[in-house]
Tab-separated table of C-alpha atoms and ligand atoms in Angstrom:
chain	number	residue	atom	x	y	z
A	20	MET	CA	166.800	141.789	223.319
A	21	ALA	CA	163.519	139.915	222.966
A	22	LEU	CA	161.760	142.508	225.077
A	23	THR	CA	163.369	145.392	223.250
A	24	LEU	CA	162.106	144.091	219.981
A	25	GLN	CA	158.686	143.434	221.442
A	26	ASP	CA	158.368	146.882	222.914
A	27	THR	CA	156.369	148.425	220.080
A	28	PRO	CA	154.207	145.336	219.439
A	29	LEU	CA	153.462	145.253	223.214
A	30	ILE	CA	151.965	148.704	223.071
A	31	ALA	CA	150.215	147.887	219.808
A	32	VAL	CA	148.562	144.919	221.540
A	33	ALA	CA	147.364	147.097	224.399
A	34	GLU	CA	145.938	149.675	222.011
A	35	THR	CA	144.269	147.057	219.833
A	36	VAL	CA	142.554	145.542	222.856
A	37	ILE	CA	141.049	148.955	223.532
A	38	ASP	CA	140.028	149.383	219.886
A	39	HIS	CA	137.965	146.201	220.053
A	40	THR	CA	136.326	146.866	223.386
A	41	PRO	CA	132.606	147.890	223.396
A	42	GLY	CA	132.061	151.670	223.403
A	43	PRO	CA	131.422	152.645	227.040
A	44	VAL	CA	134.045	150.232	228.365
A	45	ALA	CA	136.553	151.514	225.811
A	46	ARG	CA	135.928	155.148	226.722
A	47	TRP	CA	136.494	154.343	230.357
A	48	ALA	CA	139.604	152.348	229.513
A	49	ILE	CA	140.985	155.105	227.315
A	50	GLU	CA	140.496	157.686	230.061
A	51	VAL	CA	142.277	155.496	232.555
A	52	PHE	CA	144.930	154.552	230.029
A	53	GLU	CA	145.654	158.057	228.835
A	54	ALA	CA	145.891	159.257	232.410
A	55	LEU	CA	148.615	156.736	233.112
A	56	ASP	CA	152.222	157.649	232.744
A	57	LYS	CA	154.208	155.758	230.196
A	58	PRO	CA	156.226	153.854	232.827
A	59	ILE	CA	152.997	152.679	234.493
A	60	LEU	CA	151.539	151.614	231.179
A	61	LEU	CA	154.690	149.705	230.373
A	62	THR	CA	154.703	148.092	233.808
A	63	ILE	CA	151.163	146.833	233.310
A	64	VAL	CA	151.945	145.446	229.896
A	65	ILE	CA	155.101	143.811	231.188
A	66	LEU	CA	153.188	142.276	234.134
A	67	ILE	CA	150.677	140.771	231.725
A	68	MET	CA	153.512	139.438	229.631
A	69	LEU	CA	155.109	138.036	232.781
A	70	ALA	CA	151.958	136.044	233.481
A	71	PHE	CA	152.253	134.548	229.994
A	72	PHE	CA	155.954	133.884	230.522
A	73	LEU	CA	155.307	132.085	233.834
A	74	THR	CA	152.733	129.878	232.127
A	75	ALA	CA	155.165	129.170	229.345
A	76	GLY	CA	157.903	128.460	231.877
A	77	ARG	CA	155.706	125.923	233.678
A	78	LEU	CA	154.970	124.204	230.384
A	79	ALA	CA	158.632	124.258	229.404
A	80	GLU	CA	159.480	122.106	232.401
A	81	LYS	CA	157.754	119.285	230.535
A	82	SER	CA	159.475	119.762	227.207
A	83	TRP	CA	160.777	122.488	224.933
A	84	TRP	CA	157.771	122.388	222.664
A	85	ALA	CA	155.027	122.449	225.314
A	86	PRO	CA	154.974	126.298	225.549
A	87	LEU	CA	154.846	126.718	221.741
A	88	PRO	CA	151.073	127.460	221.722
A	89	VAL	CA	151.671	130.289	224.226
A	90	TRP	CA	154.377	131.822	222.025
A	91	LEU	CA	152.398	131.414	218.827
A	92	GLY	CA	149.335	132.907	220.542
A	93	LEU	CA	151.347	135.902	221.721
A	94	GLY	CA	153.027	136.268	218.331
A	95	GLY	CA	149.644	136.048	216.617
A	96	ALA	CA	148.198	138.729	218.905
A	97	GLY	CA	151.192	140.973	218.250
A	98	LEU	CA	150.949	140.377	214.515
A	99	TYR	CA	147.249	141.137	214.476
A	100	ALA	CA	147.783	144.271	216.549
A	101	VAL	CA	150.566	145.609	214.360
A	102	LEU	CA	148.813	144.809	211.085
A	103	SER	CA	145.492	146.292	212.127
A	104	ARG	CA	146.987	149.631	213.072
A	105	GLU	CA	147.757	152.486	210.670
A	106	PRO	CA	150.173	153.000	209.155
A	107	VAL	CA	151.251	149.429	208.540
A	108	GLU	CA	154.974	149.013	208.223
A	109	GLU	CA	156.143	145.730	206.730
A	110	LEU	CA	159.190	145.814	208.967
A	111	SER	CA	157.150	145.779	212.177
A	112	VAL	CA	156.380	142.135	211.448
A	113	LEU	CA	160.042	141.203	211.737
A	114	PRO	CA	160.490	142.032	215.439
A	115	ILE	CA	157.520	139.822	216.284
A	116	ALA	CA	158.934	136.836	214.420
A	117	ALA	CA	162.338	137.514	215.981
A	118	GLY	CA	160.705	137.803	219.407
A	119	VAL	CA	158.894	134.475	219.139
A	120	VAL	CA	162.062	132.708	218.024
A	121	THR	CA	164.066	134.354	220.816
A	122	TRP	CA	161.536	133.269	223.416
A	123	ILE	CA	161.666	129.667	222.237
A	124	VAL	CA	165.462	129.624	222.200
A	125	VAL	CA	165.908	131.396	225.546
A	126	LEU	CA	163.396	129.243	227.354
A	127	SER	CA	164.860	126.022	225.945
A	128	PHE	CA	168.275	127.249	227.039
A	129	LEU	CA	166.979	127.935	230.554
A	130	THR	CA	165.086	124.705	230.992
A	131	GLU	CA	167.501	122.387	229.232
A	132	LEU	CA	169.362	121.669	232.469
A	133	MET	CA	166.120	121.028	234.333
A	134	HIS	CA	165.583	118.006	232.160
A	135	LYS	CA	168.824	116.444	233.423
A	136	PRO	CA	168.074	113.453	235.661
A	137	ASP	CA	170.078	114.943	238.550
A	138	TYR	CA	168.174	118.270	238.535
A	139	GLU	CA	165.883	117.265	241.424
A	140	GLY	CA	168.585	115.053	242.878
A	141	GLU	CA	170.306	115.510	246.204
A	142	GLY	CA	174.020	115.886	246.666
A	143	GLU	CA	176.658	117.956	244.907
A	144	GLU	CA	175.633	117.064	241.312
A	145	GLY	CA	172.030	118.163	241.741
A	146	ALA	CA	173.031	121.345	243.564
A	147	GLN	CA	175.508	122.131	240.787
A	148	THR	CA	172.840	121.751	238.096
A	149	ARG	CA	170.384	123.911	240.023
A	150	ARG	CA	173.097	126.556	240.491
A	151	SER	CA	173.772	126.533	236.720
A	152	VAL	CA	170.083	127.080	236.037
A	153	LEU	CA	170.104	130.076	238.376
A	154	ILE	CA	173.214	131.498	236.736
A	155	ARG	CA	171.678	131.119	233.290
A	156	ALA	CA	168.452	132.724	234.469
A	157	GLY	CA	170.439	135.596	235.969
A	158	GLY	CA	172.333	136.081	232.705
A	159	VAL	CA	169.125	136.160	230.695
A	160	ALA	CA	167.549	138.614	233.165
A	161	VAL	CA	170.522	140.978	232.940
A	162	ALA	CA	170.461	140.804	229.134
A	163	ALA	CA	166.703	141.416	229.082
A	164	ILE	CA	166.922	144.424	231.408
A	165	GLY	CA	169.797	145.843	229.376
A	166	GLY	CA	167.716	145.298	226.260
A	167	VAL	CA	164.695	147.087	227.703
A	168	VAL	CA	166.765	150.076	228.813
A	169	TYR	CA	168.495	150.239	225.430
A	170	GLY	CA	165.185	149.844	223.616
A	171	GLU	CA	163.566	152.595	225.663
A	172	VAL	CA	166.420	154.997	224.987
A	173	VAL	CA	166.770	154.250	221.265
A	174	GLY	CA	163.171	153.287	220.404
A	175	GLY	CA	161.731	156.045	222.581
A	176	ALA	CA	163.807	158.698	220.827
A	177	ARG	CA	162.739	157.336	217.443
A	178	ARG	CA	159.040	157.295	218.276
A	179	HIS	CA	159.325	160.795	219.636
A	180	ALA	CA	161.044	162.079	216.503
A	181	GLU	CA	158.539	160.252	214.283
A	182	ARG	CA	155.575	161.766	216.091
A	183	ALA	CA	157.072	165.255	215.840
A	184	ARG	CA	157.711	164.718	212.115
A	185	ARG	CA	154.136	163.605	211.499
A	186	LEU	CA	152.829	166.787	213.072
A	187	LEU	CA	154.851	169.033	210.765
A	188	ASN	CA	152.882	171.143	208.357
A	189	LEU	CA	155.295	172.458	205.744
A	190	PRO	CA	154.306	174.941	203.021
A	191	ILE	CA	155.082	172.442	200.262
A	192	SER	CA	153.083	170.897	197.440
A	193	ASN	CA	152.686	167.387	196.054
A	194	PRO	CA	151.828	167.507	192.353
A	195	GLY	CA	151.093	164.422	190.301
A	196	ALA	CA	153.336	163.572	187.376
A	197	PRO	CA	152.934	166.016	184.444
A	198	ARG	CA	150.492	164.399	182.025
A	199	ALA	CA	152.801	164.483	179.002
A	200	ALA	CA	155.620	162.835	180.950
A	201	VAL	CA	153.671	159.595	181.289
A	202	LEU	CA	153.372	157.461	178.153
A	203	GLY	CA	150.912	155.005	179.630
A	204	VAL	CA	152.780	151.846	178.645
A	205	ASP	CA	152.215	149.036	181.141
A	206	GLY	CA	155.432	147.973	182.791
A	207	ILE	CA	157.426	151.219	182.517
A	208	ASP	CA	158.605	152.376	185.927
A	209	SER	CA	156.306	155.038	187.395
A	210	TRP	CA	157.571	158.491	186.272
A	211	LYS	CA	157.017	159.810	189.789
A	212	THR	CA	158.604	157.510	192.351
A	213	SER	CA	156.696	157.249	195.628
A	214	ASN	CA	158.616	157.721	198.865
A	215	GLU	CA	157.939	154.091	199.767
A	216	SER	CA	159.395	152.712	196.558
A	217	PHE	CA	162.300	155.163	196.262
A	218	TYR	CA	165.615	153.273	196.490
A	219	ARG	CA	167.587	153.623	199.728
A	220	ILE	CA	171.350	153.676	200.077
A	221	HIS	CA	173.187	154.471	203.268
A	222	THR	CA	176.045	153.181	205.362
A	223	ALA	CA	174.188	153.782	208.645
A	224	PHE	CA	172.820	150.583	210.223
A	225	THR	CA	169.586	152.334	211.174
A	226	PRO	CA	168.773	155.850	210.000
A	227	PRO	CA	169.429	158.437	212.723
A	228	ALA	CA	166.231	159.544	214.500
A	229	ILE	CA	166.804	163.261	214.819
A	230	GLU	CA	164.155	165.534	216.266
A	231	HIS	CA	163.848	168.516	213.994
A	232	LYS	CA	163.704	170.929	216.913
A	233	ASP	CA	167.100	169.669	218.115
A	234	TRP	CA	168.602	169.909	214.639
A	235	SER	CA	170.694	172.669	213.130
A	236	LEU	CA	172.931	173.070	210.127
A	237	ARG	CA	176.256	174.877	210.279
A	238	ILE	CA	177.753	176.422	207.148
A	239	HIS	CA	181.376	177.382	207.717
A	240	GLY	CA	184.948	177.124	206.441
A	241	MET	CA	186.131	179.393	203.632
A	242	VAL	CA	183.301	181.891	204.096
A	243	GLU	CA	183.045	185.478	205.321
A	244	ARG	CA	180.158	184.777	207.695
A	245	GLU	CA	179.389	181.488	209.349
A	246	LEU	CA	175.694	180.526	209.209
A	247	VAL	CA	173.752	178.354	211.627
A	248	LEU	CA	170.254	177.416	210.488
A	249	THR	CA	167.539	175.714	212.481
A	250	TYR	CA	164.768	173.638	210.910
A	251	GLN	CA	162.396	176.534	211.514
A	252	ASP	CA	164.818	178.896	209.719
A	253	LEU	CA	164.802	176.642	206.658
A	254	ALA	CA	161.048	176.083	206.631
A	255	GLU	CA	160.390	179.835	206.808
A	256	ARG	CA	162.659	180.678	203.901
A	257	GLN	CA	161.737	181.000	200.262
A	258	LEU	CA	161.386	177.368	199.183
A	259	THR	CA	162.266	176.015	195.777
A	260	GLN	CA	160.396	172.951	194.507
A	261	ALA	CA	161.353	170.773	191.563
A	262	TRP	CA	161.220	167.354	189.948
A	263	ILE	CA	164.697	165.859	190.250
A	264	THR	CA	165.887	162.362	189.408
A	265	LEU	CA	168.450	160.976	191.848
A	266	ASN	CA	170.584	157.967	191.044
A	267	CYS	CA	173.385	155.957	192.581
A	268	VAL	CA	176.836	155.536	191.075
A	269	SER	CA	176.507	151.831	191.954
A	270	ASN	CA	173.537	151.431	189.649
A	271	PRO	CA	174.520	148.877	186.988
A	272	VAL	CA	173.262	149.175	183.407
A	273	GLY	CA	169.607	148.168	183.588
A	274	GLY	CA	169.551	148.624	187.389
A	275	ASP	CA	166.956	150.274	189.585
A	276	LEU	CA	168.987	152.434	191.999
A	277	ILE	CA	167.257	155.503	190.611
A	278	GLY	CA	164.119	157.449	191.458
A	279	ASN	CA	162.341	160.647	190.542
A	280	ALA	CA	160.642	162.795	193.167
A	281	TRP	CA	159.224	166.263	193.801
A	282	TRP	CA	161.735	167.844	196.170
A	283	SER	CA	161.162	170.971	198.282
A	284	GLY	CA	163.974	172.883	199.912
A	285	VAL	CA	166.161	175.936	200.166
A	286	ARG	CA	168.521	176.796	197.346
A	287	ILE	CA	172.068	176.158	198.544
A	288	ALA	CA	173.376	178.852	196.153
A	289	THR	CA	171.447	181.505	198.099
A	290	LEU	CA	172.824	180.311	201.418
A	291	LEU	CA	176.390	180.185	200.101
A	292	GLU	CA	175.979	183.706	198.743
A	293	GLU	CA	174.806	184.894	202.146
A	294	ALA	CA	177.781	183.218	203.771
A	295	GLY	CA	180.154	184.805	201.249
A	296	VAL	CA	182.274	182.069	199.679
A	297	ASP	CA	186.032	182.602	199.318
A	298	PRO	CA	186.808	182.534	195.548
A	299	ALA	CA	189.638	180.074	196.247
A	300	ALA	CA	187.194	177.426	197.493
A	301	THR	CA	186.666	174.458	195.156
A	302	ALA	CA	184.610	172.033	197.230
A	303	VAL	CA	181.987	171.697	199.888
A	304	LEU	CA	182.287	168.924	202.451
A	305	GLN	CA	178.899	167.742	203.682
A	306	THR	CA	178.751	165.804	206.936
A	307	SER	CA	175.852	163.672	208.114
A	308	HIS	CA	174.661	163.236	211.689
A	309	ASP	CA	175.990	159.667	211.489
A	310	GLY	CA	179.430	160.827	210.386
A	311	TRP	CA	179.154	159.963	206.670
A	312	THR	CA	180.722	162.597	204.423
A	313	CYS	CA	180.649	163.635	200.799
A	314	GLY	CA	182.521	166.257	198.820
A	315	THR	CA	180.746	168.311	196.165
A	316	PRO	CA	182.348	170.681	193.651
A	317	ILE	CA	181.358	174.254	194.401
A	318	GLY	CA	180.256	174.873	190.775
A	319	PRO	CA	177.053	172.789	190.757
A	320	LEU	CA	176.126	174.295	194.133
A	321	THR	CA	176.360	177.905	192.936
A	322	ASP	CA	175.246	177.803	189.276
A	323	ASP	CA	171.610	178.170	188.244
A	324	ARG	CA	170.595	174.528	188.696
A	325	ASN	CA	168.200	173.629	191.491
A	326	ALA	CA	170.726	172.367	194.055
A	327	MET	CA	168.930	172.462	197.392
A	328	ILE	CA	168.893	171.568	201.008
A	329	ALA	CA	165.729	169.528	200.782
A	330	ILE	CA	163.239	169.232	203.623
A	331	GLY	CA	160.365	167.819	201.586
A	332	MET	CA	159.948	164.788	199.328
A	333	ASN	CA	156.734	164.320	197.329
A	334	GLY	CA	154.866	166.714	199.620
A	335	ASP	CA	155.910	165.101	202.907
A	336	PRO	CA	158.658	166.076	205.300
A	337	LEU	CA	161.644	163.933	204.265
A	338	PRO	CA	161.147	160.342	205.428
A	339	PHE	CA	163.750	159.253	208.026
A	340	ASP	CA	165.202	156.806	205.502
A	341	HIS	CA	165.735	159.644	203.058
A	342	GLY	CA	167.464	162.043	205.434
A	343	PHE	CA	165.023	163.751	207.810
A	344	PRO	CA	165.294	166.571	208.851
A	345	ALA	CA	167.320	167.743	205.842
A	346	ARG	CA	169.496	166.443	203.023
A	347	MET	CA	171.191	167.818	199.958
A	348	ILE	CA	169.887	167.210	196.429
A	349	VAL	CA	172.026	168.311	193.477
A	350	PRO	CA	170.712	167.658	189.945
A	351	GLY	CA	173.306	166.046	187.692
A	352	LEU	CA	175.547	164.458	190.331
A	353	TYR	CA	175.456	160.903	191.671
A	354	GLY	CA	174.241	160.614	195.261
A	355	TYR	CA	177.622	159.650	196.718
A	356	VAL	CA	179.116	163.087	195.900
A	357	SER	CA	176.075	165.251	196.449
A	358	ALA	CA	173.099	163.938	198.359
A	359	CYS	CA	174.132	163.809	202.031
A	360	LYS	CA	171.217	162.698	204.226
A	361	TRP	CA	170.751	163.772	207.874
A	362	LEU	CA	172.909	166.736	206.886
A	363	VAL	CA	174.332	168.692	209.839
A	364	ASP	CA	177.474	170.403	208.566
A	365	ILE	CA	178.603	172.115	205.382
A	366	GLU	CA	182.228	173.136	205.181
A	367	VAL	CA	183.385	175.285	202.296
A	368	THR	CA	186.896	174.083	201.470
A	369	THR	CA	189.132	172.677	198.701
A	370	PHE	CA	189.350	169.113	197.353
A	371	ASP	CA	192.989	168.933	198.600
A	372	GLU	CA	191.771	169.322	202.155
A	373	ILE	CA	189.138	166.617	202.233
A	374	ASP	CA	188.802	162.862	201.986
A	375	ALA	CA	185.119	162.011	201.800
A	376	TYR	CA	183.732	158.576	202.676
A	377	TRP	CA	183.621	156.896	199.249
A	378	ILE	CA	186.620	158.794	197.843
A	379	GLU	CA	188.758	157.341	200.619
A	380	ARG	CA	187.570	153.946	199.352
A	381	GLY	CA	188.699	154.527	195.780
A	382	TRP	CA	185.626	156.003	194.080
A	383	ALA	CA	186.068	159.014	191.792
A	384	GLU	CA	186.316	162.446	193.415
A	385	GLU	CA	183.796	163.966	191.011
A	386	GLY	CA	180.631	162.105	190.049
A	387	PRO	CA	178.627	163.713	187.229
A	388	VAL	CA	175.825	161.352	186.163
A	389	LYS	CA	176.250	159.538	182.877
A	390	LEU	CA	173.855	159.496	179.944
A	391	MET	CA	171.894	156.264	180.326
A	392	SER	CA	168.770	154.425	179.199
A	393	ARG	CA	166.955	151.333	180.403
A	394	ILE	CA	164.392	148.874	179.043
A	395	ASP	CA	161.572	148.215	181.506
A	396	VAL	CA	159.237	146.199	179.321
A	397	PRO	CA	159.604	143.475	178.233
A	398	GLY	CA	161.783	142.108	181.003
A	399	ASN	CA	164.879	140.053	180.306
A	400	GLY	CA	163.821	136.425	179.692
A	401	ASP	CA	160.111	137.257	179.297
A	402	GLU	CA	157.746	135.179	177.207
A	403	VAL	CA	155.545	137.476	175.134
A	404	ASP	CA	152.908	137.129	172.435
A	405	ALA	CA	154.093	137.399	168.829
A	406	GLY	CA	152.641	140.318	166.842
A	407	THR	CA	152.637	143.970	167.821
A	408	MET	CA	153.873	144.869	171.271
A	409	ARG	CA	154.359	148.142	173.162
A	410	VAL	CA	157.813	148.284	174.748
A	411	GLY	CA	159.412	151.049	176.778
A	412	GLY	CA	161.551	152.278	179.609
A	413	VAL	CA	163.353	155.344	180.885
A	414	ALA	CA	166.380	157.457	179.924
A	415	TRP	CA	168.229	160.182	181.806
A	416	SER	CA	170.969	162.772	181.640
A	417	GLN	CA	170.197	165.178	184.451
A	418	THR	CA	170.835	168.909	183.776
A	419	ILE	CA	171.541	168.225	180.075
A	420	GLY	CA	168.329	166.496	179.110
A	421	ILE	CA	167.370	163.770	176.658
A	422	SER	CA	166.720	164.630	173.009
A	423	GLY	CA	166.169	161.126	171.708
A	424	VAL	CA	166.058	157.419	172.485
A	425	GLN	CA	166.587	154.663	169.906
A	426	TYR	CA	166.049	150.924	169.999
A	427	GLN	CA	167.639	148.134	168.012
A	428	LEU	CA	165.789	144.859	167.526
A	429	ASP	CA	167.738	141.720	166.566
A	430	GLY	CA	170.707	143.653	165.171
A	431	GLY	CA	168.587	145.782	162.821
A	432	ALA	CA	168.810	149.536	162.331
A	433	TRP	CA	168.651	151.953	165.258
A	434	THR	CA	165.102	153.303	165.298
A	435	ASP	CA	163.704	156.394	167.048
A	436	CYS	CA	161.331	155.884	169.971
A	437	GLU	CA	158.517	158.071	171.269
A	438	LEU	CA	159.542	160.263	174.190
A	439	GLY	CA	157.503	161.489	177.112
A	440	GLY	CA	157.744	164.897	178.707
A	441	THR	CA	159.559	166.834	176.002
A	442	ALA	CA	156.791	168.939	174.479
A	443	GLY	CA	153.411	170.448	175.229
A	444	PRO	CA	151.991	172.390	178.170
A	445	ASP	CA	152.210	169.440	180.560
A	446	ALA	CA	155.774	168.541	179.669
A	447	ALA	CA	158.272	167.772	182.382
A	448	PRO	CA	159.390	171.258	183.371
A	449	ASN	CA	163.144	170.682	183.315
A	450	ASP	CA	166.024	168.533	182.169
A	451	ASP	CA	166.756	167.221	185.655
A	452	THR	CA	164.402	164.270	185.374
A	453	TRP	CA	164.362	161.011	183.551
A	454	VAL	CA	162.053	160.638	180.537
A	455	GLN	CA	159.959	157.678	179.515
A	456	TRP	CA	160.406	156.191	176.048
A	457	ALA	CA	158.181	153.774	174.138
A	458	ALA	CA	158.025	151.998	170.805
A	459	THR	CA	155.748	149.532	169.049
A	460	LEU	CA	157.477	146.363	167.853
A	461	ASP	CA	156.218	143.854	165.341
A	462	LEU	CA	157.475	140.552	166.650
A	463	ASP	CA	157.902	137.300	164.757
A	464	GLU	CA	157.779	134.068	166.720
A	465	GLY	CA	161.139	133.142	168.217
A	466	ASP	CA	163.981	134.579	170.280
A	467	HIS	CA	164.679	138.309	170.194
A	468	GLU	CA	167.298	140.736	171.423
A	469	LEU	CA	166.424	144.357	172.207
A	470	LEU	CA	168.941	147.160	172.806
A	471	VAL	CA	168.366	150.776	173.750
A	472	ARG	CA	170.505	153.920	173.689
A	473	ALA	CA	169.845	157.578	174.460
A	474	ILE	CA	171.007	160.848	172.914
A	475	ASP	CA	171.377	163.933	175.090
A	476	LYS	CA	170.510	167.514	174.205
A	477	ASN	CA	174.148	168.218	173.326
A	478	GLY	CA	173.910	165.529	170.640
A	479	LEU	CA	176.024	163.021	172.567
A	480	VAL	CA	175.056	159.428	171.774
A	481	GLN	CA	175.164	157.031	174.732
A	482	THR	CA	178.294	154.898	174.457
A	483	GLY	CA	178.072	151.157	173.939
A	484	VAL	CA	181.407	150.629	175.695
A	485	GLU	CA	180.677	148.452	178.723
A	486	LYS	CA	182.179	149.683	181.960
A	487	ASP	CA	181.593	148.570	185.527
A	488	VAL	CA	180.118	150.925	188.148
A	489	PHE	CA	183.481	151.395	189.896
A	490	PRO	CA	184.910	154.022	190.159
A	491	ASP	CA	182.612	156.594	188.503
A	492	GLY	CA	179.481	154.902	187.158
A	493	ALA	CA	178.585	152.238	184.590
A	494	THR	CA	178.354	152.709	180.818
A	495	GLY	CA	177.046	150.487	178.039
A	496	TRP	CA	173.740	149.730	176.333
A	497	HIS	CA	171.024	147.909	178.203
A	498	SER	CA	170.183	144.776	176.269
A	499	ILE	CA	167.587	142.129	176.957
A	500	GLU	CA	166.577	138.815	175.449
A	501	PHE	CA	163.025	137.532	175.259
A	502	ASN	CA	160.907	135.053	173.380
A	503	ALA	CA	157.769	135.643	171.336
A	504	SER	CA	155.318	132.836	170.612
B	611	LIG	N1	174.330	160.195	205.522
B	611	LIG	C1	174.398	159.546	204.338
B	611	LIG	N2	173.959	160.157	203.242
B	611	LIG	C2	174.010	159.529	202.038
B	611	LIG	C3	174.549	158.228	201.927
B	611	LIG	C4	175.028	157.601	203.117
B	611	LIG	O1	175.540	156.471	203.100
B	611	LIG	N3	174.925	158.291	204.308
B	611	LIG	N4	174.587	157.602	200.705
B	611	LIG	C5	174.544	158.451	199.519
B	611	LIG	C6	174.331	157.693	198.300
B	611	LIG	S1	175.606	156.711	197.782
B	611	LIG	C7	173.179	157.828	197.567
B	611	LIG	S2	173.059	157.111	196.030
B	611	LIG	C8	172.037	158.616	198.070
B	611	LIG	C9	170.780	157.775	198.120
B	611	LIG	O2	169.700	158.513	198.612
B	611	LIG	P1	168.342	157.781	198.986
B	611	LIG	O3	168.662	156.695	199.981
B	611	LIG	O4	167.439	158.840	199.515
B	611	LIG	O5	167.824	157.193	197.693
B	611	LIG	O6	172.263	159.098	199.382
B	611	LIG	C10	173.551	159.584	199.615
B	611	LIG	N5	173.549	160.165	200.938
B	612	LIG	MO1	175.074	155.897	195.781
């Protein structure tokens, strides 16, 4: 396992060495390097590592800590290599730390017996100890080889898919947030959520690494014509692009399992029309490459909202974590009933016929999002300056829209807030996104309590009744306490 984890850092080290080599030498090295097959390259790197391991092994005969400088040196080199290469991924640091720890543990395990007084001894006892060392070494070798093979198969496929994804050039745009949507209050969550900071929820241990050229989507079931679409088919279709806020049913009041992105994809309504849906159908069962399923009512997939099979997120092909090559996005529904990532199969059916992943576990069959608002600034428990203060946050009711947000300070009257993105030429173009709200408070010294509630465009006032997230989403007013001095 240690070697598996080190696989990527190993190559990063090799490449970094080249990066820091003087020009002519580097050019020569690159030519030689590039000409080498991957197995040869790996063999060389592994041989170099072996030399380090032998040194460490020698040192370990003295004591368990003697080889520490070798490990820390290797770990440091790996760390430097990974951090100095673009793009930096925070997670790539983890395997290096894990690798160093594994090396220390494995080597101590192997050499522990050598420190027994009878190790060099003659007779049955000594022979027994030496045999045990050999057996342990054999076990570690088998595990390491298994790890390398596994790592090559899994890691190799992932790197391949990642490279192919990076080379994609989709006809999609990446606009900045509409000017009027952003109120400019420090501390309010960014109106446009970047792909890196977008929340992630999935049951898969690691996101499937699917190569888009190997991917296809089947639309079948209660339809007149079955459709099979490749990635190319989707990318060449008329694309729809829209700001849509996605949130999780497990998001508690005041929680952050919500994000707002610019999604690009193919309208699912168009595809279902082409397939010819049986009027008796009530649901669509979406299945992911990793086997996860969700059931979506047919209504939201065929009405005029922007329900889509998304291939783009904020101008990039979907990140692997967010469902590459394709996922569903349906405005107005929680993710667990609508937003299948790594989507491979769409079956038109009825709710009686299906038992989707979270429904089987007791969550509600239908999951329309609930009217909700959140205070972002000040934070609960904050110490702030007395006097005037700008406060704010976000509110959402996808597909219906927000018509107002009100705050209540210290049990006083509900007071209207300013709203972003509801008027003017740069307004948020639809009701499928969250809106920012802000207000200016005049704060006396002392403890304060702030509450917020939203009103949707149907005139519904957000309920103050507190309900847990299970089984169909939380309700209640977000309230915070803070101190002004
Ligand atoms: N394949 C798959 N798709 C999935 C899930 C999952 O577990 N597996 N979780 C869903 C849930 S509960 C939510 S809230 C959204 C989250 O999408 P995100 O991770 O892109 O934010 O994905 C949905 N799609
Ligand atoms: Mo979710």
